[in-house]
Amino acid sequence: MARHWRAGAAGLAVLGLTLTACGGAKVGDSSEAGGSGSSGKCGTFNLAVNPWVGYEADAAVVAYVAEHDLKCKVTKKDLKEEIAWQGFGTGEVDAVLENWGHDDLKKKYITQQKTAVEAGSTGNKGIIGWYVPPWLAKAHPDITKWENLNKYAAKFKTSESGGKGQLLDGDPSYVTNDEALVKNLKLDFKVVYAGSETALIQAYRNAEKKKQWVIGYFYEPQWFLSEVPLVKVELPAYKSGCDADPAKVACDYPVYDLDKIVSAKFAKSGSPAYDLVKKFNWTNDDQNTVAKYIAVDKMTPDAAAKKWVDANRDKVDAWIK
Amino acid sequence: MTVAMEKPETSGDEQRTPAPPPVAPERRISRSMVIAGIVVVWLVLFAVLRGKQTLTLAAADLTDLHRWLNDVNDSIGADRNSNPLFLYFFNEIRLVIDNLVTFVQDLISQPSGDRPLPQIGWLGVVGLAGYVSWAVANWRVALLAVAGFTFLGLQGLWQESMDTLALTLSAVLVALLFAIPLGVWAGLSERVNRIVTPFLDFMQTMPTFVYLAPLTLFFLIGGASATIATVIYAAPPAIRITAHAIRSVPAASVEAADSMGATRRQSLLKVLLPMSRRTVVMGVNQTIMAALAMVTIAALIDAPGLGKTVVQALQSLDVGTAFNAGLAIVVMAIVLDRVTTAASGRAEAARRSGNPLLKWRRHLLVAGGAVAAVLVYLSHTYVWAAEFPGDGSTGSNIAKAADDVTTWAQDNLSGLTNAFRDAITNGLLNPFQTLLTDSPWWLVGVALIGIAVVLGGWRAGITTAACVGLLVATGLWSDAMTTLASTVVATVLVMLLGVVFGVWMGRSALVDRLVRPTLDAAQVMPPFVYLVPFLALFGATRFTAIVAAIVYAAPVAIKIIADGVRTVPATTVEAATSTGCNTWQIITKVQLPMARGALTLATNQGLIYVLSMVVVGGLVGAGALGYDVVAGFSQGQLYGKGLAAGLAIVLLGVMFDRITQAAARRTSA
């Protein structure tokens, strides 16, 4: 019984507390002037965020500028590429900021369905290739030429590579010719799919720390390179057209001009956010800086963007002029 | 990702069919000799035919079936704005569910209307959680609910947690709306039950990755798609358990009602439903747990909440942050689990406590309701009660501790773990995988069918034959065999752990109480959280995938075996002790043989749980079907292949399930 009296008393106490004026700021009292609803002519800007930190850096900065300088309401959507592009047609995505090649998607959504249009380069140069950890390049300088790879193949053997050297590939959404390259360059290697970027980065991180033999796919711009500066292996030089037939590729990857894609509707909307996306342009170093703030220094994307924007006002001003 | 615990119960109806005649001991010996014979013939033929007709397919290659599936997918996407099915059917469903999700989010997690904060702030939510838990269960779990929810806030994850809760509640609500009536129907009609069961199997074993992308095609990106994905995965347990509950109401009670002239409707509402209420609530519990398991997967299509934090932390390999968010999911799961479990037993507990308290209870409920209402009002009005105070420093401390532990383990244990990995990979996995992938496909198929017939009888053999045929048709035979090899090795290790810990827990209540929370946590913690540390310890290999599968599957096997050992009658154990058996003899000669039914059930569940981790394995270097599924989710031209890989996983699951269940029925006979 006593227990229940006590419960009742507690209830009364709380009631009393409310009645005897418990002060404090009320919700909505001191909301920032303007608020998020009244955002002028920009309206809502739906920005896709693809799952790698470099893209997150692009998105953080564009979103920050759109919010603070253009007073847009920015909705970020975390999506893989394929699904983000799908969103152009349904009006759920306005812009994709960092497209790596993806000619198949361009064909499907730009040429066939006509729901998307190109919005120019980001200024970033996408470099894809085979990389080794720095300690290995230092210990065996000749390893960075592909002709010498077979000499070391046995050293790259793992439990997964079936007696050959292991060439580690990452996320399935990567653009890769590695299986054809291994075959056509007659390398004594087997492509092993790590299955995610996380797995790939962890493999390189371990390799550098414990002086293990690892060779695999990687790309720039990438925040991880500021932690472990991987060294690129030279493959036969790229000549235009040498990758025309996927089965016969025997040359390095081209340098990708990373570009922006927006929905057709967004391009015609006259939104200042579209002009911002179209003019957005920066260097690999810029992106790596912001990516490092996010991934290594563990800042929130918003804080990272603010730090970079404050330091690079001139560049930002050129985008929103 | 979970295949619910109650799966074996679906075989309840089959168990009613007359059991095969008791098996004499000589028969059992001859059965294992037949299997040995099959294996020997297989090995001999393998030596001769190695590398022929293995049906391998390179990572980027497609079959006609895969291309056809791609075309179907594309054509759906192309006319989604003109097709009436979209305009009047899918869009309507989407609208309703979207509104529901947005409504719940406005209430507890997202700024609503002109307000910068949700309608009900943290104090209101905590108060409501406590009050509801107390009202439906008891004050002990109410206290747990209050403490748990407060902890979420202290972790600095209040809003994320509320988003997750909003999505979970919406999904569970929608799931139950369909699941309870369907479950009742399946409980009343044997035929409905038989039709529904394969669909439920399919819904639970089909990897979520396979239907995430099509779902966004049908229901667009956002809350609605995430909720529907969760519903597909979470509804089956509630349907199964409701059907089971209705079926297990004693026939006598129903007959009594009938003889008193009750209509069908009356006997359903007055007899069947009230009498099965307790079990139905357990079904609700399972549905909630399954919904929470989907949190991280749904984040891949922009579902808000804790899953997003986990996925984003994974991108920058931030183990601490991922662990902190994973812990919040575990805490929420434990609170919801304990509250619903207690709720299912409340009616009984209340009856036992007698009438006078019941009268008081009504007044107290009103008083408690008033208090909760006041808290809700406060949290609606005042900022201090709406926004969780503090800076969430507990969360960053947890994150830092998790980071430190992981770093230490990575630096100090990796030599040991690598040696272990190589031993298992070279000694067990590689030979077995070679046998499966390098034998001609028809040889493996015949051997599998033979083993199925010997273990489970002709019906299991026919099912296996159908599954083998369909596996070949998916065009992914070789990948399926690679996955099969890893799955079997993982299950062997799961059973080893299951026997060791299961016996230990079954023999000692103290050990049980100490170990069980860890098992619960291992089952609910999103696998994405422990992938990074495992990658550091074991590298991007098939073995990492096996370890991840063990973490997820071993708890189930351990729990089932512990229960089996505990139900061995004490008198039997005492009798053995009095005849001078030592502990080792009691375990091996008495307890384990008598728990044989539990062992086969544990094998069945272990296999299926391991199989449900195949896709996660694909993210950490297991390749094969898991990689195919992930690739199908990532690249348009591989979509059809990913779908086929998903089907192959389902087929493997059906094959395992039917063989082990038939075998279980034989051994328990």
CSV table of N, CA and C in Angstrom, one decimal, chain A residues 1 3-5 7-8 11 14-15 18 22-28 31 50-53 56 76-80 82-84 86-87 89-90 92-93 104 108 113 159-160 166 168 170-174 179 192-199 201-202 205-206 209-210 212 223 295 298, chain B residues 58-59 74 77-78 80-81 115-117 139 213 216-217 220-221 299-302 308 312 314-318 357 360 364 371 374-375 378 380-384 386 403 407 410-411 414 418 421-422 425 430 532 535-536 540-542 618-621 627 630-631 633-637:
chain,number,residue,atom,x,y,z
A,1,MET,N,0.8,-1.2,0.0
A,1,MET,CA,0.0,0.0,0.0
A,1,MET,C,0.9,1.3,0.0
A,3,ARG,N,3.6,1.9,-1.0
A,3,ARG,CA,4.2,2.2,-2.3
A,3,ARG,C,3.3,3.1,-3.2
A,4,HIS,N,2.0,2.8,-3.1
A,4,HIS,CA,1.1,3.5,-4.0
A,4,HIS,C,0.8,4.9,-3.5
A,5,TRP,N,0.8,5.0,-2.2
A,5,TRP,CA,0.7,6.4,-1.6
A,5,TRP,C,1.9,7.2,-2.1
A,7,ALA,N,3.7,6.8,-4.7
A,7,ALA,CA,3.5,7.2,-6.2
A,7,ALA,C,2.6,8.4,-6.3
A,8,GLY,N,1.5,8.3,-5.6
A,8,GLY,CA,0.5,9.4,-5.7
A,8,GLY,C,1.1,10.7,-5.3
A,11,GLY,N,3.3,12.2,-7.8
A,11,GLY,CA,2.5,12.8,-8.9
A,11,GLY,C,2.1,14.2,-8.5
A,14,VAL,N,4.9,16.7,-8.7
A,14,VAL,CA,5.1,17.2,-10.1
A,14,VAL,C,4.1,18.2,-10.5
A,15,LEU,N,2.8,17.9,-10.2
A,15,LEU,CA,1.7,18.8,-10.5
A,15,LEU,C,2.0,20.1,-9.9
A,18,THR,N,4.6,22.2,-11.5
A,18,THR,CA,4.2,23.0,-12.7
A,18,THR,C,3.3,24.2,-12.4
A,22,CYS,N,7.2,27.0,-13.2
A,22,CYS,CA,8.6,26.6,-13.4
A,22,CYS,C,9.0,27.4,-14.7
A,23,GLY,N,10.0,28.3,-14.5
A,23,GLY,CA,10.3,29.2,-15.5
A,23,GLY,C,11.1,28.6,-16.6
A,24,GLY,N,11.8,29.3,-17.4
A,24,GLY,CA,12.5,28.8,-18.5
A,24,GLY,C,12.0,29.3,-19.8
A,25,ALA,N,12.9,29.3,-20.8
A,25,ALA,CA,12.5,29.7,-22.1
A,25,ALA,C,11.5,28.8,-22.7
A,26,LYS,N,10.5,29.4,-23.4
A,26,LYS,CA,9.5,28.6,-24.1
A,26,LYS,C,9.9,28.2,-25.5
A,27,VAL,N,9.4,27.1,-25.9
A,27,VAL,CA,9.8,26.6,-27.3
A,27,VAL,C,9.2,27.6,-28.3
A,28,GLY,N,10.1,28.1,-29.2
A,28,GLY,CA,9.6,29.0,-30.3
A,28,GLY,C,9.7,30.4,-29.9
A,31,SER,N,13.3,31.8,-31.5
A,31,SER,CA,13.8,31.2,-32.7
A,31,SER,C,14.5,32.2,-33.5
A,50,ASN,N,26.5,10.9,-51.7
A,50,ASN,CA,26.9,9.5,-52.0
A,50,ASN,C,27.9,9.1,-50.9
A,51,PRO,N,28.0,7.8,-50.7
A,51,PRO,CA,28.8,7.3,-49.5
A,51,PRO,C,30.3,7.3,-49.6
A,52,TRP,N,31.0,8.4,-49.8
A,52,TRP,CA,32.4,8.4,-49.6
A,52,TRP,C,32.7,9.8,-49.1
A,53,VAL,N,33.8,9.9,-48.3
A,53,VAL,CA,34.0,11.2,-47.5
A,53,VAL,C,34.3,12.3,-48.5
A,56,GLU,N,31.2,13.7,-49.4
A,56,GLU,CA,30.6,14.4,-48.2
A,56,GLU,C,31.2,15.8,-48.1
A,76,LYS,N,19.7,17.1,-47.2
A,76,LYS,CA,20.7,16.2,-47.7
A,76,LYS,C,20.1,14.8,-47.7
A,77,LYS,N,20.4,14.0,-48.7
A,77,LYS,CA,19.9,12.6,-48.8
A,77,LYS,C,21.0,11.6,-49.0
A,78,ASP,N,21.2,10.8,-48.0
A,78,ASP,CA,22.3,9.8,-48.1
A,78,ASP,C,21.9,8.6,-49.0
A,79,LEU,N,22.5,8.6,-50.1
A,79,LEU,CA,22.1,7.6,-51.1
A,79,LEU,C,23.3,7.1,-51.9
A,80,LYS,N,23.2,5.8,-52.4
A,80,LYS,CA,24.2,5.3,-53.3
A,80,LYS,C,23.9,5.9,-54.7
A,82,GLU,N,23.4,4.9,-57.8
A,82,GLU,CA,22.3,4.4,-58.6
A,82,GLU,C,21.0,4.9,-58.1
A,83,ILE,N,20.8,4.9,-56.8
A,83,ILE,CA,19.5,5.3,-56.3
A,83,ILE,C,19.4,6.8,-56.4
A,84,ALA,N,20.5,7.5,-56.2
A,84,ALA,CA,20.4,9.0,-56.3
A,84,ALA,C,20.0,9.4,-57.7
A,86,GLN,N,18.3,7.7,-59.8
A,86,GLN,CA,16.9,7.3,-59.9
A,86,GLN,C,16.0,8.4,-59.4
A,87,GLY,N,16.5,9.1,-58.4
A,87,GLY,CA,15.7,10.2,-57.7
A,87,GLY,C,15.5,11.4,-58.6
A,89,GLY,N,14.4,11.6,-61.6
A,89,GLY,CA,13.1,11.4,-62.3
A,89,GLY,C,11.9,11.7,-61.4
A,90,THR,N,12.0,11.3,-60.1
A,90,THR,CA,10.9,11.4,-59.2
A,90,THR,C,10.9,12.7,-58.5
A,92,GLU,N,13.0,13.7,-56.3
A,92,GLU,CA,13.4,13.6,-54.9
A,92,GLU,C,14.9,14.1,-54.8
A,93,VAL,N,15.6,14.2,-55.9
A,93,VAL,CA,17.0,14.6,-55.9
A,93,VAL,C,17.2,15.7,-56.9
A,104,ASP,N,27.2,4.5,-68.0
A,104,ASP,CA,25.9,3.7,-68.1
A,104,ASP,C,24.7,4.6,-67.6
A,108,LYS,N,21.4,6.1,-69.4
A,108,LYS,CA,20.0,5.8,-69.0
A,108,LYS,C,19.2,7.0,-68.6
A,113,GLN,N,16.0,8.6,-70.6
A,113,GLN,CA,14.8,9.1,-69.8
A,113,GLN,C,14.8,10.6,-69.8
A,159,SER,N,45.6,-15.9,-48.1
A,159,SER,CA,44.7,-17.1,-48.0
A,159,SER,C,43.6,-17.1,-49.0
A,160,GLU,N,43.4,-15.9,-49.6
A,160,GLU,CA,42.2,-15.8,-50.5
A,160,GLU,C,42.6,-15.9,-52.0
A,166,GLN,N,47.8,-11.4,-54.6
A,166,GLN,CA,46.5,-10.8,-54.4
A,166,GLN,C,46.5,-9.4,-54.8
A,168,LEU,N,43.9,-6.4,-54.5
A,168,LEU,CA,42.7,-6.2,-53.7
A,168,LEU,C,41.8,-5.1,-54.3
A,170,GLY,N,37.9,-3.0,-54.2
A,170,GLY,CA,37.1,-2.5,-53.1
A,170,GLY,C,35.6,-2.6,-53.3
A,171,ASP,N,34.9,-1.5,-53.2
A,171,ASP,CA,33.5,-1.5,-53.3
A,171,ASP,C,33.0,-1.8,-54.7
A,172,PRO,N,31.9,-2.6,-54.8
A,172,PRO,CA,31.4,-2.9,-56.1
A,172,PRO,C,30.9,-1.8,-57.0
A,173,SER,N,30.7,-0.6,-56.4
A,173,SER,CA,30.3,0.5,-57.3
A,173,SER,C,31.5,1.2,-57.9
A,174,TYR,N,32.8,0.8,-57.6
A,174,TYR,CA,33.9,1.4,-58.2
A,174,TYR,C,34.0,1.0,-59.7
A,179,GLU,N,40.2,-7.0,-63.5
A,179,GLU,CA,40.4,-8.4,-63.9
A,179,GLU,C,40.9,-8.5,-65.3
A,192,VAL,N,40.9,-10.0,-55.8
A,192,VAL,CA,40.1,-10.4,-54.7
A,192,VAL,C,39.2,-9.2,-54.3
A,193,TYR,N,37.9,-9.4,-54.2
A,193,TYR,CA,37.0,-8.3,-53.9
A,193,TYR,C,36.8,-8.1,-52.4
A,194,ALA,N,37.3,-7.0,-51.9
A,194,ALA,CA,37.1,-6.7,-50.5
A,194,ALA,C,35.7,-6.4,-50.2
A,195,GLY,N,34.9,-5.8,-51.1
A,195,GLY,CA,33.5,-5.7,-51.0
A,195,GLY,C,33.1,-4.3,-50.5
A,196,SER,N,34.0,-3.5,-49.9
A,196,SER,CA,33.6,-2.2,-49.4
A,196,SER,C,34.9,-1.3,-49.3
A,197,GLU,N,34.7,0.0,-49.3
A,197,GLU,CA,35.8,0.9,-49.2
A,197,GLU,C,36.4,0.8,-47.8
A,198,THR,N,35.6,0.5,-46.8
A,198,THR,CA,36.0,0.4,-45.5
A,198,THR,C,37.1,-0.7,-45.4
A,199,ALA,N,36.8,-1.9,-46.0
A,199,ALA,CA,37.7,-3.0,-46.0
A,199,ALA,C,39.0,-2.7,-46.7
A,201,ILE,N,40.4,0.4,-47.1
A,201,ILE,CA,41.2,1.3,-46.3
A,201,ILE,C,41.8,0.6,-45.1
A,202,GLN,N,41.1,-0.3,-44.5
A,202,GLN,CA,41.6,-1.0,-43.3
A,202,GLN,C,42.8,-1.8,-43.7
A,205,ARG,N,45.7,0.4,-44.1
A,205,ARG,CA,46.2,1.0,-42.8
A,205,ARG,C,47.0,-0.1,-42.1
A,206,ASN,N,46.5,-1.3,-42.1
A,206,ASN,CA,47.2,-2.4,-41.4
A,206,ASN,C,48.6,-2.6,-42.1
A,209,LYS,N,51.1,-0.1,-41.1
A,209,LYS,CA,51.5,-0.2,-39.7
A,209,LYS,C,52.4,-1.4,-39.4
A,210,LYS,N,52.0,-2.5,-40.1
A,210,LYS,CA,52.7,-3.8,-39.8
A,210,LYS,C,53.6,-4.2,-40.9
A,212,GLN,N,53.1,-5.0,-44.0
A,212,GLN,CA,52.6,-6.1,-44.8
A,212,GLN,C,52.6,-5.8,-46.3
A,223,TRP,N,40.5,11.3,-48.5
A,223,TRP,CA,41.1,11.7,-47.2
A,223,TRP,C,42.1,10.8,-46.7
A,295,ALA,N,36.9,13.4,-41.7
A,295,ALA,CA,37.2,12.0,-41.4
A,295,ALA,C,38.3,11.9,-40.3
A,298,LYS,N,37.4,14.6,-37.2
A,298,LYS,CA,36.0,14.2,-36.7
A,298,LYS,C,35.1,15.5,-36.4
B,58,ALA,N,32.4,-15.1,-64.2
B,58,ALA,CA,33.2,-14.0,-63.7
B,58,ALA,C,32.4,-12.9,-63.1
B,59,ALA,N,33.1,-12.0,-62.3
B,59,ALA,CA,32.3,-11.0,-61.5
B,59,ALA,C,31.5,-10.1,-62.4
B,74,ASP,N,14.3,-1.8,-65.6
B,74,ASP,CA,14.4,-0.5,-66.3
B,74,ASP,C,13.0,-0.1,-66.8
B,77,GLY,N,11.0,1.4,-64.2
B,77,GLY,CA,11.4,2.8,-63.8
B,77,GLY,C,11.0,3.8,-64.9
B,78,ALA,N,11.0,3.3,-66.2
B,78,ALA,CA,10.8,4.3,-67.3
B,78,ALA,C,9.3,4.8,-67.3
B,80,ARG,N,7.1,5.0,-64.8
B,80,ARG,CA,6.5,5.1,-63.5
B,80,ARG,C,5.6,6.3,-63.4
B,81,ASN,N,5.7,7.3,-64.3
B,81,ASN,CA,4.9,8.5,-64.2
B,81,ASN,C,3.6,8.4,-65.0
B,115,ARG,N,7.5,25.1,-35.3
B,115,ARG,CA,8.3,24.9,-34.1
B,115,ARG,C,9.7,24.4,-34.5
B,116,PRO,N,10.7,24.9,-33.8
B,116,PRO,CA,12.0,24.4,-34.1
B,116,PRO,C,12.3,23.0,-33.5
B,117,LEU,N,11.3,22.6,-32.7
B,117,LEU,CA,11.5,21.3,-32.0
B,117,LEU,C,10.2,20.4,-32.2
B,139,TRP,N,6.2,-1.9,-12.6
B,139,TRP,CA,7.0,-0.7,-12.3
B,139,TRP,C,8.5,-1.0,-12.5
B,213,ALA,N,16.6,-1.2,-53.6
B,213,ALA,CA,16.6,-0.4,-54.8
B,213,ALA,C,15.2,-0.4,-55.5
B,216,THR,N,12.7,1.8,-53.7
B,216,THR,CA,12.7,3.3,-53.9
B,216,THR,C,12.1,3.6,-55.2
B,217,LEU,N,12.2,2.6,-56.1
B,217,LEU,CA,11.5,2.8,-57.5
B,217,LEU,C,10.0,2.9,-57.3
B,220,LEU,N,9.6,5.7,-53.8
B,220,LEU,CA,10.4,6.9,-53.7
B,220,LEU,C,11.4,6.8,-52.5
B,221,ILE,N,12.3,7.8,-52.5
B,221,ILE,CA,13.3,7.8,-51.4
B,221,ILE,C,12.7,8.4,-50.2
B,299,ALA,N,19.0,2.7,-43.5
B,299,ALA,CA,19.8,4.0,-43.6
B,299,ALA,C,20.4,4.1,-45.0
B,300,LEU,N,20.6,3.0,-45.7
B,300,LEU,CA,21.2,3.1,-47.0
B,300,LEU,C,20.2,3.7,-48.0
B,301,ILE,N,18.9,3.8,-47.7
B,301,ILE,CA,18.0,4.5,-48.6
B,301,ILE,C,17.5,5.8,-47.8
B,302,ASP,N,18.4,6.4,-47.1
B,302,ASP,CA,18.1,7.6,-46.4
B,302,ASP,C,17.1,7.6,-45.3
B,308,LYS,N,21.9,5.8,-39.7
B,308,LYS,CA,22.7,6.8,-40.4
B,308,LYS,C,24.0,7.1,-39.8
B,312,GLN,N,27.5,6.2,-41.5
B,312,GLN,CA,28.5,7.3,-41.8
B,312,GLN,C,29.8,7.1,-41.1
B,314,LEU,N,31.1,4.4,-40.4
B,314,LEU,CA,31.8,3.3,-41.1
B,314,LEU,C,32.6,3.8,-42.3
B,315,GLN,N,32.1,4.9,-42.9
B,315,GLN,CA,32.9,5.4,-44.1
B,315,GLN,C,34.2,5.9,-43.7
B,316,SER,N,34.3,6.5,-42.5
B,316,SER,CA,35.6,7.0,-42.1
B,316,SER,C,36.3,6.1,-41.1
B,317,LEU,N,35.8,4.9,-41.0
B,317,LEU,CA,36.3,3.9,-40.1
B,317,LEU,C,36.4,4.3,-38.6
B,318,ASP,N,35.4,5.1,-38.2
B,318,ASP,CA,35.3,5.6,-36.9
B,318,ASP,C,34.6,4.7,-36.0
B,357,LEU,N,-5.8,-4.8,-4.8
B,357,LEU,CA,-4.8,-4.0,-5.5
B,357,LEU,C,-5.3,-3.5,-6.8
B,360,TRP,N,-7.2,-0.4,-6.5
B,360,TRP,CA,-6.3,0.8,-6.4
B,360,TRP,C,-5.6,1.1,-7.7
B,364,LEU,N,-4.5,4.7,-9.5
B,364,LEU,CA,-3.1,5.0,-9.7
B,364,LEU,C,-2.9,5.2,-11.2
B,371,VAL,N,0.2,12.7,-14.4
B,371,VAL,CA,1.6,13.1,-14.3
B,371,VAL,C,2.3,13.0,-15.7
B,374,VAL,N,1.3,16.0,-17.7
B,374,VAL,CA,2.0,17.2,-17.3
B,374,VAL,C,3.4,17.2,-17.9
B,375,LEU,N,4.0,16.1,-17.8
B,375,LEU,CA,5.4,16.0,-18.4
B,375,LEU,C,5.4,16.3,-19.9
B,378,LEU,N,4.9,20.0,-20.3
B,378,LEU,CA,6.1,20.8,-20.0
B,378,LEU,C,7.1,20.7,-21.2
B,380,HIS,N,6.4,20.2,-24.1
B,380,HIS,CA,5.9,20.8,-25.3
B,380,HIS,C,6.2,22.3,-25.2
B,381,THR,N,6.2,22.8,-24.0
B,381,THR,CA,6.2,24.3,-23.8
B,381,THR,C,7.6,24.8,-23.6
B,382,TYR,N,8.4,24.2,-22.7
B,382,TYR,CA,9.6,24.8,-22.2
B,382,TYR,C,10.8,24.1,-22.9
B,383,VAL,N,11.8,24.9,-23.2
B,383,VAL,CA,13.0,24.5,-24.0
B,383,VAL,C,13.7,23.4,-23.1
B,384,TRP,N,13.9,23.7,-21.8
B,384,TRP,CA,14.7,22.8,-21.0
B,384,TRP,C,14.1,21.4,-21.0
B,386,ALA,N,12.3,20.2,-23.5
B,386,ALA,CA,12.2,19.7,-24.9
B,386,ALA,C,13.5,19.3,-25.5
B,403,ASP,N,37.1,3.0,-29.0
B,403,ASP,CA,38.3,3.2,-29.9
B,403,ASP,C,39.6,2.6,-29.2
B,407,THR,N,41.8,-0.4,-30.7
B,407,THR,CA,43.2,-0.2,-31.1
B,407,THR,C,44.1,-1.2,-30.4
B,410,GLN,N,43.7,-4.6,-31.9
B,410,GLN,CA,44.3,-4.7,-33.2
B,410,GLN,C,45.8,-4.8,-33.1
B,411,ASP,N,46.4,-4.0,-32.2
B,411,ASP,CA,47.9,-4.0,-32.1
B,411,ASP,C,48.4,-5.2,-31.5
B,414,SER,N,46.7,-9.3,-33.4
B,414,SER,CA,46.5,-9.6,-34.8
B,414,SER,C,47.4,-10.8,-35.2
B,418,ASN,N,45.6,-13.9,-37.0
B,418,ASN,CA,46.0,-14.3,-38.3
B,418,ASN,C,46.4,-15.8,-38.4
B,421,ARG,N,43.2,-17.6,-38.3
B,421,ARG,CA,42.5,-17.5,-39.6
B,421,ARG,C,43.2,-18.5,-40.6
B,422,ASP,N,44.5,-18.5,-40.7
B,422,ASP,CA,45.2,-19.3,-41.7
B,422,ASP,C,44.9,-20.8,-41.4
B,425,THR,N,41.3,-21.5,-42.5
B,425,THR,CA,41.2,-21.3,-43.9
B,425,THR,C,41.8,-22.5,-44.7
B,430,ASN,N,39.4,-24.1,-47.3
B,430,ASN,CA,39.8,-24.2,-48.7
B,430,ASN,C,39.6,-25.6,-49.3
B,532,VAL,N,34.7,-3.1,-38.8
B,532,VAL,CA,36.0,-2.5,-38.8
B,532,VAL,C,37.0,-3.2,-37.9
B,535,LEU,N,37.9,-6.5,-39.5
B,535,LEU,CA,38.8,-6.3,-40.7
B,535,LEU,C,40.2,-6.1,-40.2
B,536,ALA,N,40.4,-5.4,-39.2
B,536,ALA,CA,41.8,-5.1,-38.7
B,536,ALA,C,42.4,-6.4,-38.2
B,540,ALA,N,40.6,-8.5,-45.1
B,540,ALA,CA,39.4,-8.6,-45.9
B,540,ALA,C,39.4,-10.0,-46.5
B,541,THR,N,38.9,-11.0,-45.8
B,541,THR,CA,38.9,-12.4,-46.2
B,541,THR,C,37.6,-13.1,-45.9
B,542,ARG,N,37.5,-14.3,-46.5
B,542,ARG,CA,36.2,-15.0,-46.2
B,542,ARG,C,36.1,-15.3,-44.7
B,618,GLY,N,29.7,-10.2,-47.7
B,618,GLY,CA,30.1,-9.7,-49.0
B,618,GLY,C,30.8,-8.3,-48.9
B,619,LEU,N,30.6,-7.6,-47.8
B,619,LEU,CA,31.2,-6.3,-47.6
B,619,LEU,C,32.6,-6.4,-47.0
B,620,VAL,N,33.0,-7.6,-46.5
B,620,VAL,CA,34.3,-7.7,-45.9
B,620,VAL,C,35.2,-8.8,-46.5
B,621,GLY,N,34.9,-9.1,-47.8
B,621,GLY,CA,35.8,-9.9,-48.5
B,621,GLY,C,35.4,-11.4,-48.7
B,627,TYR,N,28.7,-10.7,-52.3
B,627,TYR,CA,29.3,-9.7,-53.1
B,627,TYR,C,28.3,-9.4,-54.3
B,630,VAL,N,25.4,-7.2,-53.1
B,630,VAL,CA,25.9,-5.8,-52.8
B,630,VAL,C,26.1,-5.1,-54.2
B,631,ALA,N,26.8,-5.8,-55.1
B,631,ALA,CA,27.0,-5.2,-56.4
B,631,ALA,C,25.7,-4.9,-57.1
B,633,PHE,N,23.0,-4.0,-55.8
B,633,PHE,CA,22.5,-2.8,-55.2
B,633,PHE,C,23.2,-1.6,-55.6
B,634,SER,N,24.5,-1.7,-56.0
B,634,SER,CA,25.4,-0.6,-56.3
B,634,SER,C,25.4,-0.2,-57.8
B,635,GLN,N,25.2,-1.2,-58.7
B,635,GLN,CA,25.4,-0.9,-60.1
B,635,GLN,C,24.2,-1.4,-60.9
B,636,GLY,N,23.6,-0.5,-61.7
B,636,GLY,CA,22.4,-0.8,-62.5
B,636,GLY,C,22.6,-2.0,-63.3
B,637,GLN,N,23.7,-2.2,-64.0
B,637,GLN,CA,23.7,-3.3,-64.9
B,637,GLN,C,24.0,-4.6,-64.2
